[in-house]
Structure formats: C-alpha cells, structure tokens
Amino acid sequence: MDGRKRNAELDGVAETTLWTLHHRALAARNPGSALTDPKAIEVIDAVDYPFERRFGTGNWGFAQGMAVRARCYDREVRRFLKDHPDGTVVSLGEGLETQFWRVDNGRVRWLGVDLPEVAELRRRLLPDAPRHRTLPCSATDSRWMDEVDASRGVLIIAQGMLMYLPLDVVHRLIEACAARFPGAEFVFDTPPAWMAARTARGRWKYPAGYRPPPMLWGMTPAHRRGLHAVHPNIAAVRAVREPRGRGFLCGWLLPLAGLLPAIRARKPLWVTRVSFGLTEHHQGVNR
Ligand SMILES: C[S@@+](CC[C@H](N)C(=O)[O-])C[C@H]1O[C@@H](n2cnc3c(N)ncnc32)[C@H](O)[C@@H]1O
C-alpha cells in the first residue's frame, strides 16, 4: 500500500464491513490472539474513518469472536483447496476481508462480491489481480454466477452477510446456487435468533451513537433442518464446529455451548455448510 488514506463513507449494512475489519484488526494486532492477519492491519491503517469514535477503542470479546469466525472460514477454504487446489472461491459480501492473503495456495481463483459502494472501496484498497477480483454486484443478483468458472470446483462462502437479507431471499439464493453449481458447497454463518431480535429492537447501541443495522433473522435448529427442503439438489446440511479461540469466552464457553443442548440455542455463532449433489447430467459428464 502507498501510505495514502482512502476515505470510507459507508452507512447502513455497508458500514458493517468497517465494524468487522475494526475487530479483526484488533485481534490481529494482539500477539495473544488466535488470528494472524497482517494484511488486515495494513488495510485498516489505509482507511480514513473514525473507527474508535464509532465503534469504541476495542471490545476484546468481539475481537476474539471475529478471530474465531475468520479462522473457521479459513479452515473451510483450506479443506476445499486440498481437494480442489485450482478451484474457485466466491466470497459473497466480502467487504474488506483479507482472507485471500491468509489462505492463498498460489493457485486458487477468488471472486469477491459486494454492494457497489463497498466493492469500489475494496478495489481502491485491494486492487484486482489475476487470481483475485471484486465484482460490484448484489449477492441476490445472478450476474455474479456468470463470472464463476466452475470447471475446477466451487466453494461459496458468505461470512457475516446472510443475516442482513430476509430469510426467503436467503432461501432463493441457496436454491439458485444449488441449481447452478452442482457439486459445490456453500458455507455461511448466522447469529442465533435471540441476537437478531436484539438488533431488530435497536438494543445494541454504542456510546458514540453507532447502532448496527437490524439482523433480519437468526438460526435455530429447525431452520437448519428446513434447509434440506430448499432445493432437491441439496445433498447435506451440516453444522460446522468453530475452532477454539483464546480466553474464557472463545476458548471455553463457545466450544462448551456447542456441546450442551440446554445452551446450544444461545450460541452466538452458527456456521453451516450446505453441500450440493451432482445431478445425473453432471455425474454423466464427470464419469
Ligand atoms: C458484516 S460485513 C462482513 C464483511 C466480510 N465478509 C467480513 O467478514 O469482514 C457484511 C457485508 O455484507 C455486504 N452485503 C450486505 N448485503 C449485501 C448484498 N445484498 N450483496 C452483497 N453484499 C452485501 C455488506 O456490504 C458488507 O460488506
């Protein structure tokens, strides 16, 4: 990066990318954290935006939570690249995530998709390169699908995004992906229903006045089971277990919450992997 600051004027759901960057960079700056991400620090230092005034000087719990979530996605991408080293990763709502630099195997092709105002900022900070590019396009617009080379495997990820879309729109997106990318996987995270309800009531507010936009839905075990019915080509829906973080909250409480049915529904992070089967036509083609 050239030392110049890029102005970031985002609001609403687009601004949430600065919130996640703030907390991920906070985790990355701390040597005791579980996340190594020097690029996130480089990016945040190049953005002209009052991070501390808007989001506070640092909530260590959120920072650890973002570190665990990022590492969970990194593990999913690495798992995919082991089987498909030349595959394509599509990151919906990629914002200012620097995951490409954490997991790059030198061969993966990467397509980031985000709303035009965020994609434009991302391209100024992280310009397109031969194996990594950003498309200004809503995740709900099928235009991005035309840009995906599916010949060597596809992994679609949506980190911290689907909760900002209505649930029926999410179902239509998963349905479209299942039809368009047989054999691919879709990994996404959602908050629990109680947390989404809290943002919807405007209960989550920062002293400086920042109020995160409402999360429109939260995951429940019934929701997750219901995903099977979204498209006949959905072969499996699995809960992804988060990697262990640091400290009491993310090192002990979060993993424990996943094991105890009585408190599982209150877990702050739910990561789900949906696998699409190969249709008869594609099985024939691949034989
Ligand atoms: C909480 S941020 C997460 C950003 C990034 N994935 C991360 O984890 O740091 C949510 C992102 O979703 C993007 N987003 C929201 N609605 C979208 C849509 N319909 N299409 C594409 N991106 C969207 C926002 O612009 C924002 O960048």
GROMACS .gro file of C-alpha atoms and ligand atoms in nm:
model
  314
    1MET     CA    1   0.000   0.000   0.000
    2ASP     CA    2   0.120   0.352  -0.082
    3GLY     CA    3   0.063   0.527   0.255
    4ARG     CA    4  -0.232   0.734   0.127
    5LYS     CA    5  -0.557   0.712   0.326
    6ARG     CA    6  -0.876   0.615   0.139
    7ASN     CA    7  -1.192   0.786   0.253
    8ALA     CA    8  -1.467   0.548   0.362
    9GLU     CA    9  -1.816   0.691   0.360
   10LEU     CA   10  -2.042   0.397   0.416
   11ASP     CA   11  -2.363   0.358   0.607
   12GLY     CA   12  -2.630   0.100   0.686
   13VAL     CA   13  -2.538  -0.256   0.611
   14ALA     CA   14  -2.236  -0.150   0.401
   15GLU     CA   15  -2.077   0.011   0.710
   16THR     CA   16  -2.077  -0.323   0.892
   17THR     CA   17  -1.770  -0.419   0.690
   18LEU     CA   18  -1.577  -0.149   0.880
   19TRP     CA   19  -1.704  -0.292   1.209
   20THR     CA   20  -1.573  -0.639   1.128
   21LEU     CA   21  -1.245  -0.501   0.994
   22HIS     CA   22  -1.200  -0.297   1.314
   23HIS     CA   23  -1.241  -0.604   1.536
   24ARG     CA   24  -1.042  -0.840   1.314
   25ALA     CA   25  -0.755  -0.592   1.301
   26LEU     CA   26  -0.777  -0.555   1.679
   27ALA     CA   27  -0.738  -0.931   1.714
   28ALA     CA   28  -0.457  -0.938   1.456
   29ARG     CA   29  -0.263  -0.667   1.645
   30ASN     CA   30  -0.270  -0.868   1.965
   31PRO     CA   31   0.009  -1.125   1.986
   32GLY     CA   32  -0.207  -1.333   2.224
   33SER     CA   33  -0.486  -1.363   1.970
   34ALA     CA   34  -0.556  -1.668   1.760
   35LEU     CA   35  -0.554  -1.476   1.430
   36THR     CA   36  -0.254  -1.390   1.212
   37ASP     CA   37  -0.362  -1.126   0.961
   38PRO     CA   38  -0.102  -0.857   0.884
   39LYS     CA   39  -0.298  -0.755   0.573
   40ALA     CA   40  -0.599  -0.654   0.786
   41ILE     CA   41  -0.372  -0.417   0.979
   42GLU     CA   42  -0.233  -0.277   0.654
   43VAL     CA   43  -0.586  -0.220   0.522
   44ILE     CA   44  -0.728  -0.057   0.835
   45ASP     CA   45  -0.429   0.176   0.853
   46ALA     CA   46  -0.509   0.289   0.498
   47VAL     CA   47  -0.875   0.372   0.565
   48ASP     CA   48  -0.978   0.723   0.663
   49TYR     CA   49  -1.265   0.657   0.905
   50PRO     CA   50  -1.316   0.735   1.276
   51PHE     CA   51  -1.305   0.368   1.385
   52GLU     CA   52  -1.256   0.428   1.756
   53ARG     CA   53  -1.507   0.711   1.775
   54ARG     CA   54  -1.772   0.499   1.603
   55PHE     CA   55  -1.705   0.150   1.745
   56GLY     CA   56  -1.507   0.218   2.064
   57THR     CA   57  -1.145   0.153   2.146
   58GLY     CA   58  -1.186  -0.218   2.137
   59ASN     CA   59  -1.418  -0.480   2.265
   60TRP     CA   60  -1.193  -0.779   2.323
   61GLY     CA   61  -1.489  -1.021   2.319
   62PHE     CA   62  -1.595  -0.906   1.972
   63ALA     CA   63  -1.234  -0.914   1.850
   64GLN     CA   64  -1.194  -1.273   1.969
   65GLY     CA   65  -1.529  -1.363   1.816
   66MET     CA   66  -1.425  -1.222   1.478
   67ALA     CA   67  -1.093  -1.408   1.505
   68VAL     CA   68  -1.272  -1.738   1.568
   69ARG     CA   69  -1.516  -1.677   1.285
   70ALA     CA   70  -1.239  -1.585   1.039
   71ARG     CA   71  -1.036  -1.893   1.136
   72CYS     CA   72  -1.342  -2.111   1.093
   73TYR     CA   73  -1.383  -1.988   0.733
   74ASP     CA   74  -1.009  -2.024   0.672
   75ARG     CA   75  -1.030  -2.388   0.776
   76GLU     CA   76  -1.325  -2.444   0.540
   77VAL     CA   77  -1.142  -2.282   0.249
   78ARG     CA   78  -0.823  -2.481   0.315
   79ARG     CA   79  -1.027  -2.802   0.331
   80PHE     CA   80  -1.178  -2.717  -0.008
   81LEU     CA   81  -0.840  -2.626  -0.161
   82LYS     CA   82  -0.691  -2.956  -0.051
   83ASP     CA   83  -0.930  -3.134  -0.290
   84HIS     CA   84  -0.957  -2.853  -0.546
   85PRO     CA   85  -0.624  -2.665  -0.549
   86ASP     CA   86  -0.724  -2.476  -0.868
   87GLY     CA   87  -1.085  -2.424  -0.760
   88THR     CA   88  -1.283  -2.102  -0.736
   89VAL     CA   89  -1.382  -1.944  -0.406
   90VAL     CA   90  -1.672  -1.699  -0.424
   91SER     CA   91  -1.694  -1.473  -0.120
   92LEU     CA   92  -2.036  -1.309  -0.105
   93GLY     CA   93  -2.045  -0.985   0.096
   94GLU     CA   94  -1.666  -0.994   0.111
   95GLY     CA   95  -1.634  -0.637   0.237
   96LEU     CA   96  -1.273  -0.567   0.338
   97GLU     CA   97  -1.194  -0.926   0.435
   98THR     CA   98  -0.830  -1.016   0.374
   99GLN     CA   99  -0.889  -1.390   0.379
  100PHE     CA  100  -0.738  -1.441   0.034
  101TRP     CA  101  -0.396  -1.347   0.176
  102ARG     CA  102  -0.441  -1.582   0.473
  103VAL     CA  103  -0.525  -1.890   0.268
  104ASP     CA  104  -0.376  -1.837  -0.079
  105ASN     CA  105  -0.218  -2.157  -0.215
  106GLY     CA  106  -0.080  -1.980  -0.523
  107ARG     CA  107  -0.343  -2.139  -0.749
  108VAL     CA  108  -0.693  -2.061  -0.620
  109ARG     CA  109  -0.913  -1.821  -0.818
  110TRP     CA  110  -1.108  -1.582  -0.597
  111LEU     CA  111  -1.419  -1.378  -0.670
  112GLY     CA  112  -1.537  -1.128  -0.409
  113VAL     CA  113  -1.890  -0.990  -0.445
  114ASP     CA  114  -2.024  -0.689  -0.260
  115LEU     CA  115  -2.253  -0.389  -0.294
  116PRO     CA  116  -2.114  -0.127  -0.537
  117GLU     CA  117  -2.006   0.128  -0.271
  118VAL     CA  118  -1.813  -0.138  -0.075
  119ALA     CA  119  -1.667  -0.303  -0.386
  120GLU     CA  120  -1.542   0.035  -0.503
  121LEU     CA  121  -1.366   0.099  -0.168
  122ARG     CA  122  -1.223  -0.253  -0.169
  123ARG     CA  123  -1.083  -0.211  -0.518
  124ARG     CA  124  -0.911   0.113  -0.413
  125LEU     CA  125  -0.751  -0.063  -0.115
  126LEU     CA  126  -0.702  -0.410  -0.261
  127PRO     CA  127  -0.685  -0.379  -0.641
  128ASP     CA  128  -0.787  -0.673  -0.859
  129ALA     CA  129  -0.511  -0.917  -0.951
  130PRO     CA  130  -0.509  -1.212  -1.195
  131ARG     CA  131  -0.639  -1.462  -0.938
  132HIS     CA  132  -0.832  -1.225  -0.715
  133ARG     CA  133  -1.103  -0.980  -0.814
  134THR     CA  134  -1.404  -0.797  -0.678
  135LEU     CA  135  -1.737  -0.765  -0.851
  136PRO     CA  136  -1.974  -0.480  -0.760
  137CYS     CA  137  -2.298  -0.675  -0.753
  138SER     CA  138  -2.560  -0.776  -0.501
  139ALA     CA  139  -2.536  -1.137  -0.390
  140THR     CA  140  -2.904  -1.162  -0.484
  141ASP     CA  141  -2.834  -1.067  -0.846
  142SER     CA  142  -2.747  -1.378  -1.050
  143ARG     CA  143  -2.497  -1.174  -1.259
  144TRP     CA  144  -2.213  -1.289  -1.030
  145MET     CA  145  -2.285  -1.651  -1.116
  146ASP     CA  146  -2.197  -1.583  -1.481
  147GLU     CA  147  -1.846  -1.480  -1.366
  148VAL     CA  148  -1.769  -1.812  -1.195
  149ASP     CA  149  -1.555  -2.072  -1.369
  150ALA     CA  150  -1.699  -2.387  -1.215
  151SER     CA  151  -1.477  -2.632  -1.406
  152ARG     CA  152  -1.235  -2.699  -1.117
  153GLY     CA  153  -1.465  -2.688  -0.818
  154VAL     CA  154  -1.653  -2.408  -0.642
  155LEU     CA  155  -1.682  -2.306  -0.279
  156ILE     CA  156  -1.924  -2.025  -0.196
  157ILE     CA  157  -1.884  -1.851   0.138
  158ALA     CA  158  -2.088  -1.573   0.296
  159GLN     CA  159  -1.917  -1.450   0.611
  160GLY     CA  160  -2.131  -1.220   0.823
  161MET     CA  161  -2.378  -1.141   0.547
  162LEU     CA  162  -2.688  -1.358   0.516
  163MET     CA  163  -2.847  -1.221   0.834
  164TYR     CA  164  -2.896  -0.888   0.655
  165LEU     CA  165  -3.115  -1.047   0.387
  166PRO     CA  166  -3.472  -1.162   0.454
  167LEU     CA  167  -3.494  -1.538   0.510
  168ASP     CA  168  -3.699  -1.602   0.195
  169VAL     CA  169  -3.433  -1.419  -0.011
  170VAL     CA  170  -3.164  -1.635   0.152
  171HIS     CA  171  -3.358  -1.947   0.057
  172ARG     CA  172  -3.385  -1.825  -0.302
  173LEU     CA  173  -3.010  -1.758  -0.311
  174ILE     CA  174  -2.927  -2.107  -0.181
  175GLU     CA  175  -3.178  -2.253  -0.427
  176ALA     CA  176  -3.017  -2.069  -0.719
  177CYS     CA  177  -2.668  -2.183  -0.612
  178ALA     CA  178  -2.784  -2.545  -0.576
  179ALA     CA  179  -2.926  -2.538  -0.928
  180ARG     CA  180  -2.632  -2.356  -1.085
  181PHE     CA  181  -2.333  -2.518  -0.909
  182PRO     CA  182  -2.386  -2.893  -0.865
  183GLY     CA  183  -2.110  -3.046  -0.657
  184ALA     CA  184  -2.029  -2.713  -0.487
  185GLU     CA  185  -2.056  -2.621  -0.119
  186PHE     CA  186  -2.198  -2.311   0.046
  187VAL     CA  187  -2.070  -2.210   0.391
  188PHE     CA  188  -2.232  -1.931   0.587
  189ASP     CA  189  -2.279  -1.810   0.943
  190THR     CA  190  -2.576  -1.664   1.121
  191PRO     CA  191  -2.642  -1.528   1.467
  192PRO     CA  192  -2.885  -1.709   1.695
  193ALA     CA  193  -3.245  -1.588   1.688
  194TRP     CA  194  -3.214  -1.404   2.023
  195MET     CA  195  -2.925  -1.190   1.897
  196ALA     CA  196  -3.103  -1.099   1.573
  197ALA     CA  197  -3.410  -0.996   1.773
  198ARG     CA  198  -3.194  -0.773   1.991
  199THR     CA  199  -3.057  -0.581   1.691
  200ALA     CA  200  -3.408  -0.555   1.544
  201ARG     CA  201  -3.525  -0.385   1.865
  202GLY     CA  202  -3.233  -0.142   1.844
  203ARG     CA  203  -3.099  -0.266   2.180
  204TRP     CA  204  -2.738  -0.280   2.063
  205LYS     CA  205  -2.604   0.073   2.070
  206TYR     CA  206  -2.257   0.226   2.109
  207PRO     CA  207  -2.188   0.528   2.330
  208ALA     CA  208  -2.094   0.728   2.021
  209GLY     CA  209  -2.435   0.653   1.872
  210TYR     CA  210  -2.345   0.377   1.625
  211ARG     CA  211  -2.629   0.128   1.601
  212PRO     CA  212  -2.571  -0.185   1.392
  213PRO     CA  213  -2.839  -0.239   1.129
  214PRO     CA  214  -3.103  -0.498   1.217
  215MET     CA  215  -3.019  -0.859   1.155
  216LEU     CA  216  -3.334  -0.992   0.992
  217TRP     CA  217  -3.329  -1.349   1.118
  218GLY     CA  218  -3.135  -1.584   1.337
  219MET     CA  219  -3.061  -1.954   1.309
  220THR     CA  220  -3.248  -2.218   1.504
  221PRO     CA  221  -3.208  -2.597   1.479
  222ALA     CA  222  -3.545  -2.608   1.298
  223HIS     CA  223  -3.429  -2.350   1.041
  224ARG     CA  224  -3.118  -2.551   0.976
  225ARG     CA  225  -3.311  -2.875   0.928
  226GLY     CA  226  -3.552  -2.690   0.696
  227LEU     CA  227  -3.268  -2.603   0.456
  228HIS     CA  228  -3.284  -2.957   0.314
  229ALA     CA  229  -3.617  -2.870   0.156
  230VAL     CA  230  -3.493  -2.559  -0.025
  231HIS     CA  231  -3.382  -2.747  -0.338
  232PRO     CA  232  -3.380  -3.116  -0.438
  233ASN     CA  233  -3.010  -3.089  -0.516
  234ILE     CA  234  -2.918  -3.020  -0.152
  235ALA     CA  235  -2.734  -3.335  -0.051
  236ALA     CA  236  -2.629  -3.242   0.303
  237VAL     CA  237  -2.664  -2.967   0.561
  238ARG     CA  238  -2.408  -2.975   0.841
  239ALA     CA  239  -2.322  -2.769   1.144
  240VAL     CA  240  -1.956  -2.662   1.129
  241ARG     CA  241  -1.779  -2.662   1.462
  242GLU     CA  242  -1.581  -2.344   1.525
  243PRO     CA  243  -1.210  -2.370   1.605
  244ARG     CA  244  -1.117  -2.297   1.961
  245GLY     CA  245  -1.031  -1.935   2.033
  246ARG     CA  246  -0.842  -1.776   2.320
  247GLY     CA  247  -0.961  -1.673   2.665
  248PHE     CA  248  -1.257  -1.787   2.870
  249LEU     CA  249  -1.529  -1.676   2.625
  250CYS     CA  250  -1.398  -1.813   2.296
  251GLY     CA  251  -1.160  -2.073   2.437
  252TRP     CA  252  -1.404  -2.242   2.676
  253LEU     CA  253  -1.756  -2.107   2.678
  254LEU     CA  254  -1.818  -2.108   2.299
  255PRO     CA  255  -1.695  -2.468   2.242
  256LEU     CA  256  -1.885  -2.583   2.552
  257ALA     CA  257  -2.206  -2.412   2.435
  258GLY     CA  258  -2.191  -2.621   2.118
  259LEU     CA  259  -2.185  -2.942   2.320
  260LEU     CA  260  -2.460  -2.875   2.573
  261PRO     CA  261  -2.810  -2.897   2.427
  262ALA     CA  262  -2.952  -2.677   2.706
  263ILE     CA  263  -2.748  -2.372   2.596
  264ARG     CA  264  -2.675  -2.459   2.232
  265ALA     CA  265  -2.954  -2.233   2.105
  266ARG     CA  266  -2.786  -1.934   2.275
  267LYS     CA  267  -2.452  -1.985   2.099
  268PRO     CA  268  -2.352  -1.651   1.942
  269LEU     CA  269  -2.215  -1.805   1.620
  270TRP     CA  270  -2.371  -2.070   1.398
  271VAL     CA  271  -2.175  -2.184   1.095
  272THR     CA  272  -2.348  -2.407   0.842
  273ARG     CA  273  -2.218  -2.598   0.539
  274VAL     CA  274  -2.464  -2.689   0.264
  275SER     CA  275  -2.341  -2.942   0.006
  276PHE     CA  276  -2.496  -2.962  -0.338
  277GLY     CA  277  -2.512  -3.302  -0.505
  278LEU     CA  278  -2.409  -3.373  -0.860
  279THR     CA  279  -2.713  -3.403  -1.084
  280GLU     CA  280  -2.745  -3.712  -1.306
  281HIS     CA  281  -2.639  -3.498  -1.600
  282HIS     CA  282  -2.320  -3.384  -1.423
  283GLN     CA  283  -2.239  -3.731  -1.295
  284GLY     CA  284  -2.251  -3.843  -1.658
  285VAL     CA  285  -2.027  -3.556  -1.766
  286ASN     CA  286  -1.775  -3.625  -1.489
  287ARG     CA  287  -1.755  -4.001  -1.542
  288LIG     C1  288  -2.062  -0.767   0.842
  288LIG     S1  289  -1.999  -0.727   0.687
  288LIG     C2  290  -1.894  -0.868   0.659
  288LIG     C3  291  -1.783  -0.837   0.563
  288LIG     C4  292  -1.682  -0.952   0.546
  288LIG     N1  293  -1.742  -1.069   0.494
  288LIG     C5  294  -1.615  -0.980   0.678
  288LIG     O1  295  -1.643  -1.083   0.739
  288LIG     O2  296  -1.535  -0.897   0.722
  288LIG     C6  297  -2.136  -0.760   0.576
  288LIG     C7  298  -2.102  -0.736   0.432
  288LIG     O3  299  -2.211  -0.783   0.351
  288LIG     C8  300  -2.228  -0.690   0.246
  288LIG     N2  301  -2.364  -0.706   0.192
  288LIG     C9  302  -2.482  -0.683   0.253
  288LIG     N3  303  -2.584  -0.708   0.171
  288LIG    C10  304  -2.529  -0.750   0.055
  288LIG    C11  305  -2.582  -0.794  -0.070
  288LIG     N4  306  -2.713  -0.798  -0.092
  288LIG     N5  307  -2.496  -0.829  -0.167
  288LIG    C12  308  -2.362  -0.826  -0.147
  288LIG     N6  309  -2.307  -0.786  -0.031
  288LIG    C13  310  -2.389  -0.749   0.069
  288LIG    C14  311  -2.203  -0.557   0.311
  288LIG     O4  312  -2.182  -0.456   0.217
  288LIG    C15  313  -2.082  -0.589   0.395
  288LIG     O5  314  -1.963  -0.575   0.323
   0.00000   0.00000   0.00000
